[in-house]
Amino acid sequence: MIAGPELQSLVSEIADDMRARPDRGRVADYIPELGAVDPGYFGMAVALPDGTVAAAGDADTAFSIQSISKVFTLTLALGIAGDRLWKRVGREPSGSAFNSIVQLENEKGVPRNPFINAGAIAVTDVILSGHKPREALGEILRFMRFLSDDASITIDKAVADSEQRTGFRNMALANYMKSFGVIENPVEFTLGVYFHHCAIAMSCRQLALAGRFLAHSGRHPGTGLSVIQAERARRINAIMLTCGHYDGSGEFAYRVGLPGKSGVGGGILAIVPGQASIAVWSPGLDAAGNSHLGRIALETFAKRSGVSIFGA
């Protein structure tokens, strides 16, 4: 992959192109706080193993990472439960909306994968077990701060409150899973932690740094410490590739060719195995709930830099 001034030049060019485009998608207005975000934002950051970051646009503006947090809660849950986790959540693409309850009913309360809402709620329940909600949330937040080496990362309380006021579908999903024993803790506790970790606010720069361990066999390249076993890091990348963009995952794999995870706040985290992690943010979404310009920017970056897990 290109590096140095050439990498910074490419990132800057892409950011300039994306900020000038009129086709920006639609912000996630079903969450009131997200609906108020200006769709004119665009940021991009590429983090290399040594901590160097090529960034441009609004790369230092914090945004609600939403479902991107599910990559990190999955990592924590695998550290807690290991492969026992897969008895409570599957690993297959859903082919349905991220908040579908029909699919959950057909599969007897076991979510299809950890990145749809039901699956992420089940994963959150694993982290919560044996803890008070505040303790579990603190563990997630400390993990994000450690990975990004930034103690300033926090939760946007207004977004969390907005989700709790309007998250009726997620409440239904959690209660339905509870009826099958997939959720073990009180539903209101599990949902409280879930809504709050989705409301973590990070910039592209912070998010790209936090994702580096997935590009480097589960190791934090800044410290050399093992975050998760290399095999599990590979599997998280695999699930990101097949399930990271809901029912738009196939299109993302086809056009970008990298593992990635989107959030309805407009962010996308993408991984270049062995080389870099990339974060983009543009609040306007496409029909599948993924950042419209974020995907285009990553497709452009992959083509011009020659990075793809499928070959040049």
Short mmCIF file of N, CA and C in Angstrom, two decimals, residues 28 34 37 63-67 263-267 281-285 289:
data_model
loop_
_atom_site.label_atom_id
_atom_site.label_comp_id
_atom_site.label_asym_id
_atom_site.label_seq_id
_atom_site.Cartn_x
_atom_site.Cartn_y
_atom_site.Cartn_z
N ALA A 28 -29.94 9.56 9.42
CA ALA A 28 -30.81 8.62 10.14
C ALA A 28 -31.77 9.39 11.04
N LEU A 34 -29.52 12.06 15.68
CA LEU A 34 -28.78 11.82 14.44
C LEU A 34 -29.42 12.57 13.28
N VAL A 37 -27.95 16.04 12.44
CA VAL A 37 -26.56 16.20 12.02
C VAL A 37 -26.52 16.74 10.58
N PHE A 63 -18.23 11.90 16.01
CA PHE A 63 -19.58 11.53 15.58
C PHE A 63 -20.00 10.27 16.31
N SER A 64 -21.28 9.96 16.26
CA SER A 64 -21.80 8.77 16.94
C SER A 64 -21.45 7.53 16.13
N ILE A 65 -20.64 6.64 16.70
CA ILE A 65 -20.17 5.50 15.91
C ILE A 65 -21.25 4.43 15.72
N GLN A 66 -22.29 4.44 16.55
CA GLN A 66 -23.42 3.53 16.41
C GLN A 66 -22.96 2.07 16.24
N SER A 67 -23.33 1.41 15.17
CA SER A 67 -23.09 -0.02 15.05
C SER A 67 -21.63 -0.40 14.85
N GLY A 263 -22.04 2.17 10.50
CA GLY A 263 -22.97 2.57 11.54
C GLY A 263 -23.91 3.62 10.98
N VAL A 264 -25.13 3.70 11.53
CA VAL A 264 -26.10 4.65 10.98
C VAL A 264 -25.76 6.10 11.33
N GLY A 265 -24.70 6.30 12.11
CA GLY A 265 -24.19 7.66 12.30
C GLY A 265 -23.42 8.15 11.09
N GLY A 266 -23.20 7.25 10.11
CA GLY A 266 -22.51 7.62 8.87
C GLY A 266 -21.05 7.21 8.83
N GLY A 267 -20.58 6.51 9.83
CA GLY A 267 -19.20 6.05 9.84
C GLY A 267 -19.03 4.68 9.24
N TRP A 281 -16.31 9.01 7.42
CA TRP A 281 -17.57 9.48 8.00
C TRP A 281 -18.24 10.47 7.07
N SER A 282 -19.46 10.14 6.70
CA SER A 282 -20.35 11.05 5.99
C SER A 282 -21.76 10.68 6.45
N PRO A 283 -22.50 11.58 7.09
CA PRO A 283 -23.73 11.21 7.79
C PRO A 283 -24.87 10.70 6.92
N GLY A 284 -24.90 11.06 5.63
CA GLY A 284 -25.99 10.63 4.77
C GLY A 284 -25.89 9.15 4.42
N LEU A 285 -27.01 8.43 4.54
CA LEU A 285 -27.03 6.99 4.34
C LEU A 285 -27.69 6.59 3.04
N GLY A 289 -28.86 1.65 4.84
CA GLY A 289 -28.45 2.20 6.13
C GLY A 289 -26.95 2.38 6.29
#
